[in-house]
Short mmCIF file of N, CA and C in Angstrom, two decimals:
data_model
loop_
_atom_site.label_atom_id
_atom_site.label_comp_id
_atom_site.label_asym_id
_atom_site.label_seq_id
_atom_site.Cartn_x
_atom_site.Cartn_y
_atom_site.Cartn_z
N GLY I 1 -14.28 -12.30 -36.79
CA GLY I 1 -12.90 -12.63 -36.52
C GLY I 1 -12.11 -11.47 -35.97
N TYR I 2 -12.71 -10.30 -35.85
CA TYR I 2 -12.01 -9.13 -35.34
C TYR I 2 -12.03 -9.18 -33.82
N THR I 3 -10.89 -9.36 -33.19
CA THR I 3 -10.81 -9.48 -31.73
C THR I 3 -9.75 -8.52 -31.18
N PRO I 4 -10.05 -7.23 -31.14
CA PRO I 4 -9.07 -6.27 -30.64
C PRO I 4 -8.85 -6.42 -29.15
N LEU I 5 -7.71 -5.96 -28.69
CA LEU I 5 -7.39 -5.92 -27.27
C LEU I 5 -7.70 -4.51 -26.79
N GLU I 6 -8.67 -4.39 -25.90
CA GLU I 6 -9.03 -3.07 -25.38
C GLU I 6 -8.02 -2.65 -24.34
N LEU I 7 -7.53 -1.44 -24.46
CA LEU I 7 -6.61 -0.88 -23.47
C LEU I 7 -7.41 0.01 -22.54
N ASP I 8 -7.41 -0.37 -21.27
CA ASP I 8 -8.13 0.36 -20.24
C ASP I 8 -7.10 1.11 -19.41
N ASP I 9 -7.43 2.34 -19.04
CA ASP I 9 -6.51 3.03 -18.16
C ASP I 9 -7.05 3.01 -16.74
N ASP I 10 -6.28 3.51 -15.86
CA ASP I 10 -6.53 3.52 -14.42
C ASP I 10 -7.99 3.70 -14.04
N GLY I 11 -8.47 2.78 -13.23
CA GLY I 11 -9.77 2.93 -12.60
C GLY I 11 -10.96 2.37 -13.34
N GLY I 12 -10.81 1.98 -14.57
CA GLY I 12 -11.96 1.54 -15.34
C GLY I 12 -12.27 0.07 -15.23
N ILE I 13 -11.49 -0.66 -14.48
CA ILE I 13 -11.68 -2.11 -14.41
C ILE I 13 -11.93 -2.52 -12.96
N THR I 14 -12.89 -3.39 -12.78
CA THR I 14 -13.18 -3.93 -11.45
C THR I 14 -13.24 -5.44 -11.54
N ALA I 15 -13.38 -6.09 -10.41
CA ALA I 15 -13.47 -7.56 -10.39
C ALA I 15 -14.69 -8.06 -11.16
N ALA I 16 -15.67 -7.20 -11.37
CA ALA I 16 -16.88 -7.60 -12.09
C ALA I 16 -16.61 -7.97 -13.55
N VAL I 17 -15.51 -7.50 -14.14
CA VAL I 17 -15.26 -7.82 -15.55
C VAL I 17 -15.01 -9.31 -15.75
N LEU I 18 -14.66 -10.02 -14.70
CA LEU I 18 -14.43 -11.47 -14.85
C LEU I 18 -15.71 -12.20 -15.24
N SER I 19 -16.85 -11.61 -14.92
CA SER I 19 -18.12 -12.26 -15.27
C SER I 19 -18.66 -11.78 -16.62
N ALA I 20 -17.89 -10.96 -17.32
CA ALA I 20 -18.31 -10.45 -18.63
C ALA I 20 -17.49 -11.14 -19.72
N PRO I 21 -18.06 -12.12 -20.41
CA PRO I 21 -17.30 -12.88 -21.41
C PRO I 21 -16.66 -12.01 -22.50
N ALA I 22 -17.25 -10.87 -22.80
CA ALA I 22 -16.69 -10.01 -23.85
C ALA I 22 -15.29 -9.52 -23.52
N PHE I 23 -14.96 -9.43 -22.22
CA PHE I 23 -13.64 -8.95 -21.82
C PHE I 23 -12.60 -10.06 -21.73
N ASN I 24 -13.05 -11.31 -21.65
CA ASN I 24 -12.10 -12.41 -21.48
C ASN I 24 -11.12 -12.45 -22.65
N ASN I 25 -9.87 -12.31 -22.36
CA ASN I 25 -8.76 -12.31 -23.33
C ASN I 25 -8.80 -11.10 -24.26
N HIS I 26 -9.56 -10.06 -23.91
CA HIS I 26 -9.68 -8.91 -24.79
C HIS I 26 -9.46 -7.57 -24.08
N ILE I 27 -8.93 -7.58 -22.88
CA ILE I 27 -8.71 -6.32 -22.17
C ILE I 27 -7.40 -6.36 -21.41
N ILE I 28 -6.68 -5.26 -21.46
CA ILE I 28 -5.47 -5.08 -20.66
C ILE I 28 -5.56 -3.69 -20.06
N SER I 29 -5.17 -3.56 -18.82
CA SER I 29 -5.32 -2.31 -18.10
C SER I 29 -3.97 -1.83 -17.58
N VAL I 30 -3.76 -0.53 -17.64
CA VAL I 30 -2.57 0.10 -17.09
C VAL I 30 -2.94 0.61 -15.70
N GLN I 31 -2.20 0.17 -14.69
CA GLN I 31 -2.50 0.52 -13.31
C GLN I 31 -1.35 1.31 -12.69
N PRO I 32 -1.62 2.45 -12.06
CA PRO I 32 -0.55 3.23 -11.45
C PRO I 32 -0.02 2.64 -10.15
N ASP I 33 -0.79 1.74 -9.56
CA ASP I 33 -0.37 1.05 -8.35
C ASP I 33 -0.48 -0.45 -8.59
N MET I 34 -0.02 -1.24 -7.63
CA MET I 34 -0.12 -2.69 -7.77
C MET I 34 -1.56 -3.05 -8.12
N PRO I 35 -1.78 -3.90 -9.11
CA PRO I 35 -3.16 -4.27 -9.47
C PRO I 35 -3.92 -4.83 -8.27
N PHE I 36 -5.17 -4.43 -8.16
CA PHE I 36 -5.99 -4.80 -7.02
C PHE I 36 -6.17 -6.30 -6.86
N SER I 37 -5.96 -7.08 -7.90
CA SER I 37 -6.16 -8.52 -7.82
C SER I 37 -4.97 -9.25 -7.19
N VAL I 38 -3.85 -8.59 -7.05
CA VAL I 38 -2.65 -9.21 -6.48
C VAL I 38 -2.81 -9.31 -4.97
N LYS I 39 -2.51 -10.49 -4.44
CA LYS I 39 -2.64 -10.69 -3.00
C LYS I 39 -1.33 -11.17 -2.37
N SER I 40 -0.24 -11.14 -3.12
CA SER I 40 0.99 -11.78 -2.65
C SER I 40 2.02 -10.85 -2.01
N THR I 41 1.93 -9.54 -2.22
CA THR I 41 2.92 -8.66 -1.59
C THR I 41 2.50 -8.37 -0.16
N PRO I 42 3.43 -8.04 0.72
CA PRO I 42 3.04 -7.75 2.11
C PRO I 42 1.97 -6.65 2.21
N GLY I 43 2.12 -5.58 1.43
CA GLY I 43 1.15 -4.50 1.49
C GLY I 43 -0.23 -4.92 1.03
N MET I 44 -0.29 -5.72 -0.03
CA MET I 44 -1.58 -6.18 -0.54
C MET I 44 -2.20 -7.21 0.41
N LYS I 45 -1.39 -8.08 1.00
CA LYS I 45 -1.93 -9.03 1.98
C LYS I 45 -2.58 -8.28 3.13
N ASN I 46 -1.91 -7.24 3.62
CA ASN I 46 -2.46 -6.45 4.72
C ASN I 46 -3.75 -5.76 4.30
N MET I 47 -3.78 -5.21 3.10
CA MET I 47 -5.00 -4.55 2.63
C MET I 47 -6.17 -5.53 2.63
N TYR I 48 -5.98 -6.70 2.05
CA TYR I 48 -7.07 -7.67 1.99
C TYR I 48 -7.49 -8.13 3.38
N THR I 49 -6.54 -8.34 4.27
CA THR I 49 -6.86 -8.76 5.64
C THR I 49 -7.69 -7.70 6.35
N GLN I 50 -7.26 -6.45 6.26
CA GLN I 50 -7.96 -5.37 6.95
C GLN I 50 -9.33 -5.08 6.33
N LEU I 51 -9.42 -5.12 5.02
CA LEU I 51 -10.72 -4.89 4.39
C LEU I 51 -11.69 -6.02 4.73
N GLN I 52 -11.20 -7.25 4.74
CA GLN I 52 -12.08 -8.37 5.10
C GLN I 52 -12.61 -8.20 6.52
N LYS I 53 -11.77 -7.70 7.39
CA LYS I 53 -12.15 -7.54 8.80
C LYS I 53 -13.07 -6.33 9.01
N PHE I 54 -12.74 -5.19 8.42
CA PHE I 54 -13.43 -3.95 8.73
C PHE I 54 -14.39 -3.43 7.67
N TYR I 55 -14.22 -3.85 6.42
CA TYR I 55 -15.07 -3.32 5.35
C TYR I 55 -15.20 -4.34 4.23
N PRO I 56 -15.78 -5.50 4.52
CA PRO I 56 -15.85 -6.59 3.54
C PRO I 56 -16.61 -6.26 2.27
N THR I 57 -17.54 -5.31 2.31
CA THR I 57 -18.27 -4.98 1.08
C THR I 57 -17.35 -4.34 0.03
N ALA I 58 -16.21 -3.81 0.45
CA ALA I 58 -15.24 -3.27 -0.51
C ALA I 58 -14.68 -4.37 -1.40
N LEU I 59 -14.77 -5.62 -0.94
CA LEU I 59 -14.22 -6.74 -1.69
C LEU I 59 -15.23 -7.40 -2.63
N ALA I 60 -16.47 -6.90 -2.64
CA ALA I 60 -17.48 -7.43 -3.57
C ALA I 60 -17.04 -7.11 -5.00
N PRO I 61 -17.28 -8.01 -5.96
CA PRO I 61 -16.83 -7.78 -7.34
C PRO I 61 -17.21 -6.43 -7.93
N ALA I 62 -18.39 -5.94 -7.62
CA ALA I 62 -18.81 -4.66 -8.18
C ALA I 62 -18.03 -3.49 -7.57
N ASN I 63 -17.46 -3.68 -6.39
CA ASN I 63 -16.75 -2.61 -5.70
C ASN I 63 -15.23 -2.72 -5.83
N LEU I 64 -14.72 -3.93 -5.86
CA LEU I 64 -13.27 -4.14 -5.82
C LEU I 64 -12.64 -3.75 -7.15
N GLY I 65 -11.81 -2.75 -7.10
CA GLY I 65 -11.12 -2.29 -8.29
C GLY I 65 -9.96 -1.38 -7.90
N ALA I 66 -9.45 -0.69 -8.88
CA ALA I 66 -8.30 0.17 -8.66
C ALA I 66 -8.58 1.26 -7.63
N GLU I 67 -9.80 1.77 -7.59
CA GLU I 67 -10.10 2.84 -6.64
C GLU I 67 -9.94 2.37 -5.20
N VAL I 68 -10.34 1.15 -4.91
CA VAL I 68 -10.19 0.60 -3.56
C VAL I 68 -8.71 0.50 -3.22
N GLN I 69 -7.93 -0.08 -4.13
CA GLN I 69 -6.51 -0.27 -3.87
C GLN I 69 -5.79 1.07 -3.77
N GLN I 70 -6.11 2.00 -4.64
CA GLN I 70 -5.43 3.30 -4.61
C GLN I 70 -5.80 4.09 -3.36
N SER I 71 -7.03 3.99 -2.92
CA SER I 71 -7.42 4.66 -1.68
C SER I 71 -6.65 4.08 -0.50
N TRP I 72 -6.52 2.76 -0.49
CA TRP I 72 -5.77 2.11 0.58
C TRP I 72 -4.30 2.57 0.54
N ALA I 73 -3.71 2.54 -0.64
CA ALA I 73 -2.30 2.94 -0.78
C ALA I 73 -2.10 4.39 -0.34
N THR I 74 -3.04 5.26 -0.65
CA THR I 74 -2.93 6.66 -0.23
C THR I 74 -2.92 6.77 1.29
N GLY I 75 -3.80 6.03 1.93
CA GLY I 75 -3.82 6.03 3.40
C GLY I 75 -2.52 5.53 3.99
N VAL I 76 -1.97 4.47 3.42
CA VAL I 76 -0.70 3.92 3.90
C VAL I 76 0.42 4.95 3.69
N LEU I 77 0.41 5.62 2.55
CA LEU I 77 1.42 6.64 2.26
C LEU I 77 1.35 7.77 3.29
N ILE I 78 0.18 8.28 3.56
CA ILE I 78 0.03 9.37 4.54
C ILE I 78 0.45 8.91 5.92
N GLN I 79 0.05 7.70 6.29
CA GLN I 79 0.43 7.16 7.60
C GLN I 79 1.94 7.03 7.72
N LYS I 80 2.60 6.51 6.70
CA LYS I 80 4.05 6.34 6.75
C LYS I 80 4.75 7.69 6.77
N ALA I 81 4.28 8.63 5.96
CA ALA I 81 4.89 9.95 5.93
C ALA I 81 4.74 10.65 7.28
N ALA I 82 3.58 10.52 7.92
CA ALA I 82 3.38 11.13 9.24
C ALA I 82 4.33 10.51 10.26
N LYS I 83 4.49 9.20 10.19
CA LYS I 83 5.41 8.53 11.13
C LYS I 83 6.85 8.99 10.90
N LEU I 84 7.26 9.05 9.63
CA LEU I 84 8.63 9.48 9.31
C LEU I 84 8.85 10.95 9.63
N GLY I 85 7.80 11.75 9.51
CA GLY I 85 7.91 13.19 9.77
C GLY I 85 7.76 13.56 11.23
N GLY I 86 7.23 12.66 12.04
CA GLY I 86 7.12 12.90 13.47
C GLY I 86 5.72 13.17 13.98
N SER I 87 4.79 13.55 13.09
CA SER I 87 3.41 13.76 13.51
C SER I 87 2.51 13.84 12.27
N ALA I 88 1.23 14.06 12.51
CA ALA I 88 0.27 14.10 11.40
C ALA I 88 -0.04 15.52 10.94
N THR I 89 0.80 16.48 11.29
CA THR I 89 0.59 17.83 10.75
C THR I 89 0.99 17.82 9.28
N SER I 90 0.44 18.74 8.53
CA SER I 90 0.77 18.78 7.10
C SER I 90 2.26 19.00 6.88
N ALA I 91 2.88 19.85 7.69
CA ALA I 91 4.32 20.11 7.55
C ALA I 91 5.13 18.84 7.82
N ASP I 92 4.74 18.07 8.83
CA ASP I 92 5.48 16.84 9.14
C ASP I 92 5.22 15.75 8.11
N ILE I 93 4.02 15.71 7.56
CA ILE I 93 3.73 14.73 6.50
C ILE I 93 4.61 15.03 5.30
N ILE I 94 4.72 16.30 4.93
CA ILE I 94 5.60 16.66 3.81
C ILE I 94 7.05 16.32 4.13
N LYS I 95 7.48 16.60 5.35
CA LYS I 95 8.84 16.25 5.77
C LYS I 95 9.05 14.73 5.67
N GLY I 96 8.05 13.96 6.06
CA GLY I 96 8.13 12.51 5.97
C GLY I 96 8.17 12.01 4.54
N LEU I 97 7.41 12.65 3.65
CA LEU I 97 7.43 12.26 2.24
C LEU I 97 8.84 12.39 1.67
N TYR I 98 9.56 13.43 2.09
CA TYR I 98 10.91 13.65 1.58
C TYR I 98 11.90 12.59 2.06
N LYS I 99 11.50 11.78 3.00
CA LYS I 99 12.36 10.69 3.48
C LYS I 99 12.13 9.39 2.71
N LEU I 100 11.15 9.39 1.81
CA LEU I 100 10.87 8.20 1.01
C LEU I 100 11.73 8.19 -0.24
N HIS I 101 12.38 7.08 -0.49
CA HIS I 101 13.21 6.93 -1.69
C HIS I 101 12.99 5.54 -2.27
N ASP I 102 12.38 5.48 -3.44
CA ASP I 102 12.06 4.22 -4.12
C ASP I 102 11.25 3.29 -3.22
N ASP I 103 10.38 3.84 -2.43
CA ASP I 103 9.55 3.07 -1.50
C ASP I 103 8.28 2.61 -2.21
N THR I 104 7.97 1.33 -2.12
CA THR I 104 6.75 0.79 -2.72
C THR I 104 5.65 0.52 -1.69
N LEU I 105 5.89 0.94 -0.47
CA LEU I 105 4.92 0.74 0.62
C LEU I 105 4.56 -0.74 0.78
N GLY I 106 5.57 -1.57 0.72
CA GLY I 106 5.35 -3.01 0.89
C GLY I 106 4.73 -3.68 -0.32
N GLY I 107 4.92 -3.10 -1.49
CA GLY I 107 4.37 -3.69 -2.70
C GLY I 107 2.97 -3.20 -3.02
N LEU I 108 2.64 -1.98 -2.59
CA LEU I 108 1.35 -1.38 -2.93
C LEU I 108 1.44 -0.46 -4.13
N THR I 109 2.62 0.11 -4.35
CA THR I 109 2.76 1.16 -5.35
C THR I 109 4.00 0.94 -6.22
N THR I 110 4.13 1.78 -7.22
CA THR I 110 5.38 1.87 -7.96
C THR I 110 6.38 2.55 -7.02
N PRO I 111 7.68 2.52 -7.32
CA PRO I 111 8.66 3.17 -6.44
C PRO I 111 8.38 4.67 -6.30
N LEU I 112 8.26 5.12 -5.06
CA LEU I 112 7.95 6.52 -4.78
C LEU I 112 9.15 7.22 -4.18
N THR I 113 9.49 8.38 -4.73
CA THR I 113 10.57 9.22 -4.22
C THR I 113 10.09 10.66 -4.28
N TYR I 114 10.31 11.38 -3.21
CA TYR I 114 9.94 12.79 -3.14
C TYR I 114 11.17 13.59 -2.73
N ALA I 115 11.35 14.75 -3.33
CA ALA I 115 12.48 15.61 -3.01
C ALA I 115 11.99 17.06 -2.96
N PRO I 116 12.46 17.83 -1.98
CA PRO I 116 12.01 19.22 -1.87
C PRO I 116 12.33 20.03 -3.12
N GLY I 117 11.36 20.83 -3.54
CA GLY I 117 11.57 21.74 -4.64
C GLY I 117 11.65 21.11 -6.02
N LYS I 118 11.33 19.83 -6.12
CA LYS I 118 11.39 19.15 -7.41
C LYS I 118 10.03 18.55 -7.74
N PRO I 119 9.72 18.42 -9.03
CA PRO I 119 8.48 17.72 -9.40
C PRO I 119 8.55 16.26 -8.94
N HIS I 120 7.41 15.66 -8.79
CA HIS I 120 7.34 14.27 -8.34
C HIS I 120 6.66 13.39 -9.37
N PRO I 121 7.21 13.31 -10.57
CA PRO I 121 6.54 12.49 -11.60
C PRO I 121 6.62 11.01 -11.24
N ILE I 122 5.58 10.31 -11.60
CA ILE I 122 5.58 8.86 -11.45
C ILE I 122 5.47 8.30 -12.86
N ASN I 123 6.55 7.78 -13.33
CA ASN I 123 6.65 7.29 -14.70
C ASN I 123 6.67 5.76 -14.74
N CYS I 124 5.95 5.17 -13.81
CA CYS I 124 5.91 3.71 -13.71
C CYS I 124 4.45 3.26 -13.61
N TRP I 125 4.22 2.01 -13.97
CA TRP I 125 2.89 1.44 -13.91
C TRP I 125 3.00 -0.07 -13.94
N PHE I 126 1.87 -0.70 -13.74
CA PHE I 126 1.73 -2.16 -13.82
C PHE I 126 0.68 -2.46 -14.88
N TYR I 127 0.72 -3.67 -15.40
CA TYR I 127 -0.31 -4.11 -16.33
C TYR I 127 -1.18 -5.16 -15.65
N LEU I 128 -2.46 -5.11 -15.92
CA LEU I 128 -3.44 -6.08 -15.43
C LEU I 128 -4.23 -6.54 -16.64
N ARG I 129 -4.34 -7.84 -16.80
CA ARG I 129 -5.03 -8.38 -17.97
C ARG I 129 -6.01 -9.46 -17.55
N VAL I 130 -7.08 -9.61 -18.30
CA VAL I 130 -8.00 -10.73 -18.11
C VAL I 130 -7.64 -11.78 -19.14
N GLN I 131 -7.20 -12.93 -18.65
CA GLN I 131 -6.83 -14.04 -19.52
C GLN I 131 -7.44 -15.33 -18.98
N ASN I 132 -8.16 -16.01 -19.85
CA ASN I 132 -8.78 -17.28 -19.49
C ASN I 132 -9.61 -17.18 -18.21
N GLY I 133 -10.36 -16.09 -18.10
CA GLY I 133 -11.27 -15.91 -16.97
C GLY I 133 -10.63 -15.51 -15.66
N LYS I 134 -9.35 -15.11 -15.70
CA LYS I 134 -8.65 -14.72 -14.47
C LYS I 134 -7.85 -13.45 -14.72
N PHE I 135 -7.58 -12.73 -13.64
CA PHE I 135 -6.69 -11.59 -13.74
C PHE I 135 -5.25 -12.09 -13.77
N THR I 136 -4.45 -11.51 -14.63
CA THR I 136 -3.03 -11.84 -14.69
C THR I 136 -2.23 -10.54 -14.71
N THR I 137 -0.98 -10.66 -14.37
CA THR I 137 -0.05 -9.54 -14.49
C THR I 137 0.98 -9.98 -15.53
N PRO I 138 0.70 -9.72 -16.81
CA PRO I 138 1.50 -10.29 -17.90
C PRO I 138 2.98 -9.90 -17.89
N TYR I 139 3.31 -8.83 -17.20
CA TYR I 139 4.72 -8.42 -17.13
C TYR I 139 5.26 -8.53 -15.71
N GLY I 140 4.59 -9.32 -14.90
CA GLY I 140 5.06 -9.58 -13.54
C GLY I 140 4.63 -8.51 -12.55
N LEU I 141 5.24 -8.61 -11.36
CA LEU I 141 4.87 -7.71 -10.27
C LEU I 141 5.87 -6.57 -10.10
N ASN I 142 6.79 -6.44 -11.04
CA ASN I 142 7.70 -5.30 -11.01
C ASN I 142 7.12 -4.21 -11.90
N ALA I 143 7.18 -2.99 -11.41
CA ALA I 143 6.65 -1.88 -12.18
C ALA I 143 7.43 -1.68 -13.46
N VAL I 144 6.72 -1.29 -14.51
CA VAL I 144 7.34 -0.92 -15.78
C VAL I 144 7.58 0.58 -15.68
N CYS I 145 8.85 0.99 -15.82
CA CYS I 145 9.19 2.40 -15.65
C CYS I 145 9.93 2.93 -16.87
N HIS I 146 9.65 4.18 -17.18
CA HIS I 146 10.34 4.87 -18.27
C HIS I 146 10.75 6.26 -17.78
N PRO I 147 11.85 6.77 -18.31
CA PRO I 147 12.28 8.11 -17.88
C PRO I 147 11.24 9.15 -18.29
N PRO I 148 11.17 10.24 -17.54
CA PRO I 148 10.22 11.29 -17.91
C PRO I 148 10.53 11.89 -19.27
N ILE I 149 9.49 12.36 -19.91
CA ILE I 149 9.66 13.04 -21.20
C ILE I 149 10.19 14.43 -20.92
N GLN I 150 11.22 14.80 -21.61
CA GLN I 150 11.86 16.12 -21.39
C GLN I 150 11.26 17.15 -22.28
#
């Protein structure tokens, strides 16, 4: 009768857990970016479309997980920062990052803000849970955020 809820942190969960009955209704994961199973935000729709077209094996259950989504989000972040900064040099990418304020990259990430000379803590996350054989976002698609610890 002991049925604990396992708390998984970033990166330890993939689509393959849906085929493992032991995890059904017994695992919740903290994700620093939009959970990889979400397909409804513009950024996630684009990720799935492009991966299906150019790298479909990334979408196989054994491969699809937080690492795929986070790698995609990182690429989008660098691309956007380069565009905002004027070029793909490291100096311009940094300049472009400083132009981002509460940007979620189309629903790929928690709100991102960068400022010169200041730390860039990210104190937000999403929850991903396996319930009744499916991935759910029990607290919705808005990031859960808390102020930094002083």
